[in-house]
Amino acid sequence: MNRTCIPPNRRNNINSNKDTSRNGSNDIGVNRTLSGQTIYYLPPSYVTPKYQAYVPPGIQAVSTNNQKIPYMHPHFNSTLPSTVQTKICVEPQPLINHNQHTWQGNQQNKIHDEIAGSGKAVDSDDPISASFMPRGYGGVAILWNKAIDKYIKPITDGSNRIQCVELLTSKPTIIMSVYLPTKSTTDSKIIFDDCIDQLYEIVQKYKETHDIVIGGDFNEDIVKETNNSKRKIALLEFMKECKLTTNHKGPTFINTSGADVSEIDYFLHSNIELQPSKRITDHPVNVSDHHPILLQMQCYLTQHAQQTSNNQKLKIKWEKLDKQQYTDIISKEIIKYSDMLENDNESIDQIIKGTTNLMSETAKKVSKQKTYGNNKLKLTIWNKEIADALKANKQAYKIWKDNGRPMNIDHPLIIEKKLTRKTFRTEIRNEELRRKHNERNILIHSNSGDKNLFYKLIRKQRQNGNTFINDLNVDGETFERDDILSGWHTHFNKLAIPTEHPSFNYQHLQLCEMDYDTILEISRQFTSKEVSLDIIQKAIKSINKGKAEDIYGVSIENYLYGGDLF
C-alpha cells in the first residue's frame, strides 16, 4: 500500500517505523503491516474510544480498502428497554483482518467480549487450503452488541458477497451487508448482475413480512449524471422493482490524491420513514479510503422476546391424557357454541373455528406434557461399550476435579481424562460405522419391491440437509457445475411443451375421463339426506387413531373423547 493512498487530512496521524522511538511496548494504537512497511495510527488525545483493542506488534493485517462492515451499536445498558435507537454504520474496521478466509474461522466474534457477528469469507463457497491462501480481497460481515444477541438471527441467503441477518423486533427487519465487484476485471459485470439477482430474490422472499435494509459498497455511482454505465442502470432498475429508496450524502470514496470523487456507498431501504443516512467525514480512527456512512432506525423490542424457530411443537399423547377431564371441560364449554348455533348469532365459520380452537387448547391444557424443544440433543446411538466409556470418562473427570483441577498437560490425571474422552468418542464412531455397514448390507440384500425400505431411504435423504448435486443427467446428456442450471432449464422446457409419448396409455385416459363424467352426473342427481347421530358416531369411531393433527390442531381423538353433548 502506497502511503499516498492516505487522505491528506489524516496523514498527520500516521507515522512510519523509521522513528525507532515508537517501537517500544508503550505505543498507543494498533500495529498494522501493509506491503512490508509498519505504520501506526495515533488517535488525538481528546478522543475517548468506546471500545479498545490491542494487537501485538508483528501481527499482519491486510488493507481494508475492499470491504465494509455494517456495525450495529445499540445505545442502552444491560437493562433492555422496550424501545431503543439502533445505529447501523458501514465503515472499515481498522482493528481486524476482515479479508479473512474460511480456514481462519469466525474472527468477527473475537474482536471484543461485548461484540458478536456473522460474516462470509472470500472462499466460503469454495474453501481454500491455508497452504495456498492468497492475499485477501473481499468478504462481508455484520457486527452487533451481544446485549441484543437474542434479537439477531443470521441468515444463510446470498453468496460470499452478501451477508444477511434478521432483526427480530415488532416489525422484523432483514439487514444485508453487500460488497459488489469493482470494474477492474473482465467478468465484473457478470458478477455484478449475479449479485443484483441474488439481492432481488432475497427481497422478494422477505418483503411481505419484513422491512429491508441493504448497506455496503456498491462500487457504482448512481448520483453522477454523466455516468451512463450498464451497472448503474441495473442497480436503479433493481431499486425501482423492489421499491427501495436511498438518499445522497456526498462523495464517499477518496482517491489517491486525497480528493472525494464519487459516492459508491449506500443504504437502500424499504421504509420511507427512516431518517436519511449520513456521511461521517471526520472519524478519528478511520484510515480507509472510504468515508463511513450512518443510518439510524428506531426499534421496538419486547422484554421477553425469544427466537422460536427451534421450539418443538407439542404432540398430544392421548394414551397418557386424562380423557375424563378432557370430556368434562368440553361438555361445559361447548354449551355456548351450541347456543350460538341455535340463536344464529354468529356465522357457521366462526362457530366451527371457535369449536376447533376449544378442542385443541383443551387437549394441550389437560395433557400437561413438558416440551423439550430447547433441550440439547442426546446421543442418537447407544450401546454397552459407549456406556462404559462414558462412565470411565466421568470417573476420570471427577478424580481430576477432586485433586484441584491440575492444568499441566503432562499431569497423569490430565492424560487420563483426555484418554477416556478419546475412548468415548472412538466408541461412538465405531458404532456409527457399524450401523452404516449394516444399512448397506440391508440395501444389498433387500427386495427391490420393498416399499417400506424405499420410503425410509427417502426420509433419511431429506433429513441429510445436503441439497447440492454434482451432475445432472437429462435425456442422456450430463450437465456439471455451472451447466447444471442449463440442464434444469432444458428439462422443464420439455415438460412445458405438450408432446405425445409413445408409451402413454391413451385408452386408460379415455376410461378415466368417462368415469369422471359419470361421477359428476351422479353427484348432480344426488339429493342430501338427513344423517342420524348414530351414523356420525359410527363413522367417527371407524377412523384410524394416532394420525397427525390438521391445520387447526385437531385430530380424530378430539372428537372421540368430546362427550355425548359435543
Coordinates of C-alpha atoms in Angstrom, one line a residue:
M1 CA 0.0 0.0 0.0
N2 CA 1.5 3.3 -1.0
R3 CA 1.3 6.0 1.7
T4 CA -0.1 8.4 -0.9
C5 CA -3.3 6.5 -0.7
I6 CA -4.0 8.0 2.7
P7 CA -6.1 11.2 2.6
P8 CA -4.2 14.4 3.4
N9 CA -6.3 15.3 6.4
R10 CA -5.2 12.0 8.0
R11 CA -1.5 11.9 7.2
N12 CA -0.5 13.8 10.3
N13 CA -1.9 11.0 12.4
I14 CA 0.2 8.2 10.7
N15 CA 4.0 7.8 11.2
S16 CA 6.3 5.3 9.7
N17 CA 8.5 3.0 11.8
K18 CA 11.6 4.9 10.7
D19 CA 11.3 6.6 14.1
T20 CA 12.7 4.0 16.4
S21 CA 11.4 5.7 19.5
R22 CA 7.9 4.5 18.6
N23 CA 8.8 0.8 18.5
G24 CA 8.6 0.3 22.3
S25 CA 5.9 -1.6 24.1
N26 CA 4.2 1.5 25.3
D27 CA 2.9 2.5 21.8
I28 CA -0.7 3.7 21.7
G29 CA -2.9 2.3 19.0
V30 CA -2.6 -0.6 16.6
N31 CA 0.4 -2.0 14.7
R32 CA -0.5 -2.9 11.1
T33 CA 1.8 -4.2 8.4
L34 CA 0.9 -3.1 4.9
S35 CA 3.2 -4.1 2.0
G36 CA 6.2 -4.7 4.3
Q37 CA 6.0 -1.2 5.9
T38 CA 4.8 -0.9 9.5
I39 CA 2.6 2.2 10.2
Y40 CA 0.8 3.3 13.4
Y41 CA -2.4 5.1 14.0
L42 CA -2.2 7.5 16.9
P43 CA -5.7 8.9 17.8
P44 CA -5.8 12.5 19.1
S45 CA -5.6 13.0 22.9
Y46 CA -9.1 14.3 23.1
V47 CA -10.7 11.1 21.6
T48 CA -12.0 8.6 24.1
P49 CA -12.8 5.4 22.2
K50 CA -15.9 3.4 23.3
Y51 CA -14.2 0.1 22.6
Q52 CA -10.5 -0.6 22.8
A53 CA -8.5 -3.4 21.3
Y54 CA -4.8 -4.2 21.2
V55 CA -3.0 -6.0 18.5
P56 CA 0.6 -7.1 19.5
P57 CA 3.4 -5.8 17.2
G58 CA 4.3 -8.2 14.4
I59 CA 0.7 -9.3 13.6
Q60 CA 0.0 -8.7 9.9
A61 CA -3.3 -7.2 8.7
V62 CA -4.0 -6.6 5.1
S63 CA -5.6 -3.4 3.7
T64 CA -9.3 -2.9 4.4
N65 CA -9.9 -0.9 1.3
N66 CA -12.1 -3.6 -0.3
Q67 CA -14.6 -4.4 2.4
K68 CA -17.2 -2.6 4.5
I69 CA -18.7 -4.0 7.7
P70 CA -22.2 -2.8 8.8
Y71 CA -21.8 -2.3 12.5
M72 CA -24.9 -2.1 14.7
H73 CA -24.4 -0.4 18.1
P74 CA -27.5 -0.1 20.4
H75 CA -27.5 2.8 22.9
F76 CA -28.7 1.1 26.0
N77 CA -27.2 -0.6 29.1
S78 CA -27.8 -4.1 30.4
T79 CA -31.4 -3.4 31.3
L80 CA -33.3 -3.7 28.0
P81 CA -35.9 -1.0 27.3
S82 CA -38.9 -1.7 25.1
T83 CA -37.7 0.9 22.6
V84 CA -34.1 1.5 21.5
Q85 CA -32.3 3.6 19.0
T86 CA -30.1 1.4 16.7
K87 CA -27.3 2.8 14.6
I88 CA -26.1 0.9 11.6
C89 CA -22.8 2.0 10.2
V90 CA -21.0 1.0 7.1
E91 CA -17.3 1.5 7.7
P92 CA -13.9 -0.2 7.5
Q93 CA -12.8 -1.7 10.9
P94 CA -9.1 -1.0 11.4
L95 CA -8.7 -3.4 14.3
I96 CA -9.2 -6.7 12.5
N97 CA -8.2 -8.5 9.4
H98 CA -11.5 -8.8 7.7
N99 CA -10.2 -10.0 4.3
Q100 CA -10.3 -13.4 6.0
H101 CA -10.5 -16.9 4.6
T102 CA -12.7 -19.9 5.7
W103 CA -9.8 -21.7 7.5
Q104 CA -9.3 -18.7 9.8
G105 CA -12.6 -19.3 11.5
N106 CA -15.2 -16.8 12.8
Q107 CA -12.8 -13.9 13.5
Q108 CA -15.6 -11.3 14.0
N109 CA -16.7 -12.9 17.3
K110 CA -13.2 -12.3 18.7
I111 CA -13.0 -8.6 18.3
H112 CA -14.4 -7.7 21.7
D113 CA -16.1 -9.5 24.6
E114 CA -19.3 -7.5 24.0
I115 CA -19.4 -7.8 20.2
A116 CA -20.8 -10.7 18.2
G117 CA -21.0 -11.0 14.5
S118 CA -21.7 -13.1 11.4
G119 CA -19.8 -13.0 8.1
K120 CA -18.6 -14.7 5.0
A121 CA -15.1 -15.1 3.7
V122 CA -14.0 -14.8 0.1
D123 CA -13.7 -18.6 -0.2
S124 CA -16.9 -19.5 1.7
D125 CA -18.4 -21.3 -1.4
D126 CA -15.1 -23.0 -2.3
P127 CA -12.7 -23.1 0.7
I128 CA -9.0 -22.6 0.0
S129 CA -6.4 -24.5 2.0
A130 CA -4.3 -22.5 4.4
S131 CA -1.1 -23.5 2.5
F132 CA -2.4 -22.0 -0.8
M133 CA -4.1 -18.9 0.7
P134 CA -3.6 -15.8 -1.4
R135 CA -3.9 -12.2 -0.3
G136 CA -7.4 -11.4 1.0
Y137 CA -9.6 -9.3 -1.3
G138 CA -13.2 -9.3 -0.1
G139 CA -15.7 -10.8 2.3
V140 CA -18.6 -9.3 4.3
A141 CA -19.7 -9.2 7.9
I142 CA -22.3 -7.7 10.3
L143 CA -21.4 -6.9 13.9
W144 CA -23.7 -6.2 16.8
N145 CA -23.7 -5.8 20.6
K146 CA -24.2 -9.1 22.5
A147 CA -26.8 -7.4 24.6
I148 CA -29.2 -7.8 21.6
D149 CA -27.9 -11.1 20.5
K150 CA -31.2 -12.9 21.1
Y151 CA -32.9 -10.4 18.7
I152 CA -30.4 -11.2 15.9
K153 CA -30.7 -14.3 13.7
P154 CA -28.1 -14.8 10.9
I155 CA -29.5 -16.0 7.6
T156 CA -27.6 -18.1 5.0
D157 CA -29.1 -16.4 1.9
G158 CA -26.8 -15.0 -0.6
S159 CA -23.2 -15.6 -1.8
N160 CA -19.9 -14.7 -0.2
R161 CA -20.6 -11.1 -1.2
I162 CA -23.9 -10.9 0.7
Q163 CA -24.4 -11.4 4.5
C164 CA -27.9 -11.2 5.9
V165 CA -29.3 -11.1 9.4
E166 CA -32.9 -10.9 10.7
L167 CA -33.6 -8.3 13.4
L168 CA -36.4 -9.7 15.5
T169 CA -38.5 -6.7 16.6
S170 CA -42.2 -5.9 16.5
K171 CA -41.8 -5.4 12.7
P172 CA -38.9 -7.8 11.7
T173 CA -36.1 -6.3 9.5
I174 CA -33.8 -8.0 7.1
I175 CA -30.4 -6.3 7.2
M176 CA -27.9 -7.1 4.4
S177 CA -24.2 -6.2 4.1
V178 CA -23.0 -6.2 0.5
Y179 CA -19.8 -5.8 -1.4
L180 CA -20.3 -5.6 -5.1
P181 CA -17.4 -6.1 -7.5
T182 CA -15.2 -3.4 -8.9
K183 CA -14.7 -2.7 -12.6
S184 CA -11.1 -4.0 -12.6
T185 CA -11.9 -7.4 -14.1
T186 CA -13.4 -8.6 -17.3
D187 CA -16.1 -10.6 -15.6
S188 CA -17.1 -7.9 -13.2
K189 CA -20.4 -7.1 -15.0
I190 CA -21.4 -10.8 -14.8
I191 CA -20.6 -11.0 -11.1
F192 CA -22.4 -7.6 -10.5
D193 CA -25.6 -8.8 -12.3
D194 CA -25.5 -12.1 -10.3
C195 CA -25.3 -10.2 -7.0
I196 CA -28.2 -8.0 -8.1
D197 CA -30.2 -11.1 -9.0
Q198 CA -29.5 -12.6 -5.6
L199 CA -30.5 -9.4 -3.8
Y200 CA -33.7 -9.3 -5.8
E201 CA -34.6 -12.9 -4.8
I202 CA -33.9 -12.2 -1.1
V203 CA -36.0 -9.0 -1.2
Q204 CA -38.9 -10.9 -2.9
K205 CA -38.6 -13.6 -0.3
Y206 CA -39.0 -11.3 2.8
K207 CA -40.6 -8.1 1.5
E208 CA -44.2 -9.1 2.6
T209 CA -43.3 -9.7 6.2
H210 CA -40.1 -7.7 6.8
D211 CA -38.6 -4.3 6.3
I212 CA -35.5 -4.4 4.1
V213 CA -32.2 -2.5 4.7
I214 CA -29.2 -3.1 2.4
G215 CA -25.9 -1.4 3.2
G216 CA -22.5 -1.6 1.8
D217 CA -20.0 -0.8 -1.0
F218 CA -21.9 -1.0 -4.3
N219 CA -18.9 0.2 -6.4
E220 CA -21.2 2.2 -8.6
D221 CA -22.0 5.9 -8.6
I222 CA -25.8 6.3 -9.2
V223 CA -25.7 10.0 -8.5
K224 CA -23.4 11.3 -11.1
E225 CA -25.4 12.4 -14.1
T226 CA -22.6 11.7 -16.6
N227 CA -22.4 8.1 -15.6
N228 CA -24.5 6.0 -18.0
S229 CA -23.0 2.6 -17.3
K230 CA -24.9 -0.6 -17.5
R231 CA -24.2 -1.3 -13.9
K232 CA -25.9 1.9 -12.8
I233 CA -28.9 1.1 -15.0
A234 CA -29.2 -2.4 -13.5
L235 CA -28.9 -1.0 -9.9
L236 CA -31.5 1.7 -10.5
E237 CA -33.9 -0.9 -12.0
F238 CA -33.4 -3.2 -9.0
M239 CA -34.3 -0.3 -6.7
K240 CA -37.4 0.6 -8.7
E241 CA -38.7 -3.0 -8.9
C242 CA -38.1 -3.7 -5.2
K243 CA -39.4 -0.2 -4.2
L244 CA -36.2 0.7 -2.3
T245 CA -35.0 4.2 -1.7
T246 CA -31.8 6.0 -0.6
N247 CA -30.6 9.5 -0.1
H248 CA -27.5 11.3 -1.4
K249 CA -24.9 12.2 1.2
G250 CA -22.0 13.4 -1.0
P251 CA -18.9 11.5 -2.1
T252 CA -17.8 8.6 0.0
F253 CA -14.7 7.4 -1.9
I254 CA -11.4 9.1 -1.7
N255 CA -8.8 8.8 -4.5
T256 CA -5.1 8.5 -4.1
S257 CA -4.7 12.3 -4.2
G258 CA -7.0 12.6 -1.1
A259 CA -9.9 14.1 -3.0
D260 CA -13.6 13.0 -2.5
V261 CA -14.5 11.8 -6.0
S262 CA -17.6 9.5 -6.0
E263 CA -20.5 8.2 -4.0
I264 CA -20.4 4.4 -4.1
D265 CA -21.6 3.5 -0.5
Y266 CA -25.3 3.5 0.2
F267 CA -28.1 2.3 2.4
L268 CA -31.1 1.1 0.4
H269 CA -34.2 0.5 2.5
S270 CA -37.9 -0.1 2.0
N271 CA -39.1 2.0 5.0
I272 CA -39.6 5.6 3.7
E273 CA -40.0 6.8 7.3
L274 CA -36.3 6.1 8.2
Q275 CA -34.1 9.1 8.8
P276 CA -31.7 9.9 5.9
S277 CA -28.3 8.3 6.2
K278 CA -25.3 10.5 6.9
R279 CA -21.7 10.6 5.8
I280 CA -19.1 10.8 8.6
T281 CA -16.2 12.8 7.3
D282 CA -14.1 13.4 10.5
H283 CA -14.0 10.0 12.1
P284 CA -10.9 10.0 14.3
V285 CA -9.9 6.3 13.7
N286 CA -10.7 5.9 10.0
V287 CA -7.7 5.3 7.8
S288 CA -9.6 3.8 4.9
D289 CA -10.2 5.4 1.5
H290 CA -14.0 5.4 2.2
H291 CA -16.0 7.6 4.4
P292 CA -18.2 5.7 6.8
I293 CA -22.0 6.2 6.4
L294 CA -24.5 6.0 9.2
L295 CA -28.2 5.0 9.3
Q296 CA -30.3 5.3 12.4
M297 CA -33.5 3.4 12.9
Q298 CA -35.9 3.1 15.9
C299 CA -36.7 -0.5 17.0
Y300 CA -39.4 -1.7 19.4
L301 CA -38.2 -4.7 21.4
T302 CA -40.3 -6.8 23.7
Q303 CA -38.9 -7.6 27.1
H304 CA -39.0 -11.4 26.8
A305 CA -38.7 -11.9 23.0
Q306 CA -37.1 -15.2 22.1
Q307 CA -36.2 -16.9 18.9
T308 CA -38.8 -19.6 18.5
S309 CA -37.5 -21.2 15.3
N310 CA -36.2 -24.2 17.3
N311 CA -39.2 -24.7 19.5
Q312 CA -40.7 -28.2 19.2
K313 CA -44.4 -28.5 18.5
L314 CA -46.3 -30.1 21.4
K315 CA -47.6 -33.5 20.5
I316 CA -50.6 -34.8 22.4
K317 CA -50.2 -38.3 23.8
W318 CA -53.8 -39.5 24.1
E319 CA -52.8 -42.8 25.8
K320 CA -51.4 -40.8 28.8
L321 CA -54.0 -38.0 28.7
D322 CA -56.8 -37.7 31.3
K323 CA -59.7 -38.4 28.9
Q324 CA -62.4 -37.8 31.5
Q325 CA -61.1 -34.4 32.4
Y326 CA -61.0 -33.5 28.7
T327 CA -64.6 -34.7 28.3
D328 CA -65.8 -32.7 31.3
I329 CA -64.2 -29.4 30.1
I330 CA -65.5 -29.8 26.5
S331 CA -69.0 -30.6 27.8
K332 CA -69.0 -27.5 29.9
E333 CA -67.6 -25.1 27.3
I334 CA -69.5 -26.4 24.2
I335 CA -72.8 -25.1 25.5
K336 CA -72.1 -21.5 24.5
Y337 CA -71.3 -22.6 20.9
S338 CA -74.5 -24.7 20.9
D339 CA -76.5 -21.6 21.9
M340 CA -74.8 -19.5 19.1
L341 CA -75.8 -22.2 16.6
E342 CA -79.4 -22.2 17.7
N343 CA -79.8 -18.4 18.0
D344 CA -77.9 -17.8 14.7
N345 CA -75.8 -15.1 16.4
E346 CA -72.6 -16.0 14.6
S347 CA -71.7 -17.4 11.2
I348 CA -71.1 -21.1 10.8
D349 CA -67.4 -20.4 10.0
Q350 CA -66.8 -18.5 13.3
I351 CA -68.6 -21.2 15.3
I352 CA -66.5 -24.0 13.7
K353 CA -63.2 -22.1 14.3
G354 CA -64.1 -21.5 17.9
T355 CA -65.0 -25.2 18.4
T356 CA -61.8 -26.5 16.9
N357 CA -59.8 -24.0 18.9
L358 CA -61.6 -25.2 22.1
M359 CA -60.7 -28.8 21.4
S360 CA -57.1 -28.1 20.5
E361 CA -56.4 -25.8 23.6
T362 CA -58.2 -28.1 26.0
A363 CA -56.2 -31.1 24.9
K364 CA -52.9 -29.2 25.4
K365 CA -54.0 -28.0 28.8
V366 CA -55.1 -31.4 30.0
S367 CA -52.0 -33.2 28.7
K368 CA -49.6 -31.2 30.9
Q369 CA -46.8 -32.5 28.8
K370 CA -43.4 -30.9 29.2
T371 CA -41.8 -29.6 26.0
Y372 CA -38.3 -30.4 25.2
G373 CA -37.7 -28.0 22.3
N374 CA -34.9 -26.0 24.0
N375 CA -33.1 -29.0 25.4
K376 CA -29.8 -30.2 23.9
L377 CA -29.9 -33.2 21.7
K378 CA -29.0 -36.5 23.2
L379 CA -26.9 -39.2 21.5
T380 CA -28.8 -40.9 18.8
I381 CA -26.8 -44.1 19.2
W382 CA -26.0 -46.1 22.3
N383 CA -24.6 -49.5 23.3
K384 CA -22.8 -51.1 26.3
E385 CA -19.3 -50.0 25.1
I386 CA -20.4 -46.4 24.8
A387 CA -21.9 -46.5 28.3
D388 CA -18.8 -48.0 29.8
A389 CA -16.6 -45.4 28.1
L390 CA -18.8 -42.6 29.3
K391 CA -18.7 -43.9 32.8
A392 CA -14.9 -44.1 32.8
N393 CA -14.7 -40.6 31.4
K394 CA -16.9 -39.2 34.2
Q395 CA -14.9 -41.0 36.8
A396 CA -11.6 -39.6 35.4
Y397 CA -13.1 -36.1 35.3
K398 CA -14.3 -36.4 39.0
I399 CA -10.8 -37.6 40.1
W400 CA -9.2 -34.7 38.2
K401 CA -11.7 -32.2 39.8
D402 CA -11.3 -33.6 43.3
N403 CA -7.5 -33.2 43.0
G404 CA -7.7 -29.4 42.4
R405 CA -8.0 -29.4 38.6
P406 CA -4.3 -29.5 37.7
M407 CA -3.7 -27.7 34.4
N408 CA -0.3 -29.2 33.5
I409 CA -0.7 -31.1 30.3
D410 CA 1.9 -33.7 31.4
H411 CA 0.0 -34.4 34.7
P412 CA -1.2 -38.1 34.8
L413 CA -4.8 -37.0 35.7
I414 CA -5.0 -34.7 32.6
I415 CA -3.6 -37.5 30.4
E416 CA -6.2 -40.0 31.9
K417 CA -9.0 -37.6 31.4
K418 CA -8.1 -36.9 27.7
L419 CA -7.6 -40.7 27.1
T420 CA -11.0 -41.6 28.4
R421 CA -12.6 -38.9 26.4
K422 CA -10.9 -40.1 23.3
T423 CA -12.0 -43.6 24.0
F424 CA -15.6 -42.4 24.5
R425 CA -15.6 -40.7 21.1
T426 CA -13.9 -43.6 19.4
E427 CA -16.7 -46.0 20.6
I428 CA -19.3 -43.6 19.2
R429 CA -17.6 -43.5 15.8
N430 CA -17.3 -47.3 15.8
E431 CA -21.0 -47.7 16.5
E432 CA -21.9 -45.2 13.7
L433 CA -19.6 -47.1 11.3
R434 CA -21.1 -50.5 12.3
R435 CA -24.7 -49.2 11.7
K436 CA -23.7 -47.7 8.4
H437 CA -22.3 -51.1 7.3
N438 CA -25.5 -52.8 8.4
E439 CA -27.6 -50.4 6.4
R440 CA -25.5 -51.0 3.3
N441 CA -25.9 -54.8 3.7
I442 CA -29.6 -54.4 4.1
L443 CA -29.8 -52.5 0.9
I444 CA -27.7 -55.0 -1.0
H445 CA -29.8 -58.0 0.1
S446 CA -33.2 -56.3 0.1
N447 CA -36.0 -56.9 -2.3
S448 CA -36.4 -54.2 -5.0
G449 CA -40.1 -54.1 -4.3
D450 CA -39.7 -53.3 -0.5
K451 CA -41.7 -50.0 -0.3
N452 CA -41.1 -49.5 3.4
L453 CA -37.3 -49.5 2.9
F454 CA -37.7 -47.3 -0.2
Y455 CA -39.6 -44.6 1.8
K456 CA -37.2 -45.0 4.7
L457 CA -34.3 -44.1 2.4
I458 CA -36.3 -41.1 1.1
R459 CA -36.9 -39.8 4.6
K460 CA -33.2 -40.2 5.5
Q461 CA -32.1 -38.4 2.4
R462 CA -34.4 -35.5 3.2
Q463 CA -33.0 -35.2 6.7
N464 CA -29.5 -35.1 5.4
G465 CA -29.7 -31.4 4.6
N466 CA -27.5 -32.0 1.6
T467 CA -29.2 -30.2 -1.3
F468 CA -26.2 -29.9 -3.6
I469 CA -25.7 -32.1 -6.7
N470 CA -22.5 -32.6 -8.7
D471 CA -24.0 -33.5 -12.0
L472 CA -27.4 -33.8 -13.7
N473 CA -28.4 -36.2 -16.4
V474 CA -31.1 -35.1 -18.8
D475 CA -32.0 -37.4 -21.7
G476 CA -28.6 -39.0 -21.7
E477 CA -26.7 -35.6 -21.6
T478 CA -24.7 -34.9 -18.5
F479 CA -24.5 -31.3 -17.1
E480 CA -21.9 -30.4 -14.5
R481 CA -21.0 -27.5 -12.2
D482 CA -22.3 -24.2 -13.7
D483 CA -24.1 -26.0 -16.5
I484 CA -26.5 -27.8 -14.1
L485 CA -28.8 -24.8 -14.3
S486 CA -28.9 -25.2 -18.1
G487 CA -29.8 -28.8 -17.6
W488 CA -32.8 -27.9 -15.4
H489 CA -33.9 -25.4 -18.0
T490 CA -33.8 -28.0 -20.7
H491 CA -35.7 -30.5 -18.6
F492 CA -38.5 -28.1 -17.6
N493 CA -38.7 -26.6 -21.1
K494 CA -39.5 -30.1 -22.5
L495 CA -42.1 -30.6 -19.8
A496 CA -43.9 -27.4 -20.7
I497 CA -44.3 -28.4 -24.3
P498 CA -47.2 -30.8 -25.0
T499 CA -45.9 -33.9 -26.6
E500 CA -47.2 -37.4 -27.4
H501 CA -45.3 -40.0 -25.5
P502 CA -45.2 -43.4 -27.3
S503 CA -45.7 -45.4 -24.1
F504 CA -48.6 -43.3 -22.8
N505 CA -51.8 -45.3 -22.4
Y506 CA -54.4 -43.2 -24.1
Q507 CA -57.1 -45.9 -23.7
H508 CA -56.8 -45.7 -19.9
L509 CA -57.1 -41.9 -20.2
Q510 CA -60.4 -42.2 -22.0
L511 CA -61.7 -44.6 -19.3
C512 CA -60.7 -42.1 -16.6
E513 CA -62.5 -39.3 -18.4
M514 CA -65.6 -41.4 -18.8
D515 CA -65.5 -42.3 -15.0
Y516 CA -65.2 -38.6 -14.2
D517 CA -68.2 -37.6 -16.3
T518 CA -70.3 -40.4 -14.7
I519 CA -69.4 -39.5 -11.2
L520 CA -70.1 -35.8 -11.9
E521 CA -73.6 -36.7 -13.3
I522 CA -74.4 -38.9 -10.3
S523 CA -73.4 -36.1 -8.0
R524 CA -75.8 -33.7 -9.7
Q525 CA -78.7 -36.1 -9.3
F526 CA -77.9 -36.9 -5.7
T527 CA -80.2 -35.4 -3.0
S528 CA -79.0 -34.8 0.5
K529 CA -80.4 -37.0 3.3
E530 CA -80.6 -36.3 7.0
V531 CA -77.9 -38.2 8.9
S532 CA -78.6 -39.6 12.3
L533 CA -76.3 -39.2 15.3
D534 CA -75.6 -42.9 15.4
I535 CA -74.3 -42.9 11.9
I536 CA -72.0 -39.9 12.7
Q537 CA -70.7 -41.7 15.8
K538 CA -70.1 -44.9 13.9
A539 CA -68.3 -43.0 11.2
I540 CA -66.0 -41.2 13.7
K541 CA -65.1 -44.4 15.5
S542 CA -64.2 -46.1 12.2
I543 CA -61.4 -43.6 11.5
N544 CA -57.9 -44.7 12.4
K545 CA -56.4 -43.2 15.5
G546 CA -52.9 -41.9 16.0
K547 CA -52.9 -39.7 12.9
A548 CA -51.4 -36.2 12.6
E549 CA -53.4 -33.1 13.5
D550 CA -54.9 -30.9 10.8
I551 CA -54.2 -27.2 10.3
Y552 CA -56.5 -26.4 13.2
G553 CA -54.5 -28.6 15.7
V554 CA -57.4 -31.2 15.8
S555 CA -57.1 -34.9 15.4
I556 CA -59.8 -37.7 15.5
E557 CA -59.2 -38.2 19.2
N558 CA -60.5 -34.7 19.9
Y559 CA -63.9 -35.8 18.5
L560 CA -63.9 -39.3 20.1
Y561 CA -63.4 -38.0 23.6
G562 CA -65.5 -34.9 23.3
G563 CA -68.5 -36.4 25.1
D564 CA -72.2 -37.0 24.1
L565 CA -73.2 -33.4 24.3
F566 CA -70.4 -32.4 21.9

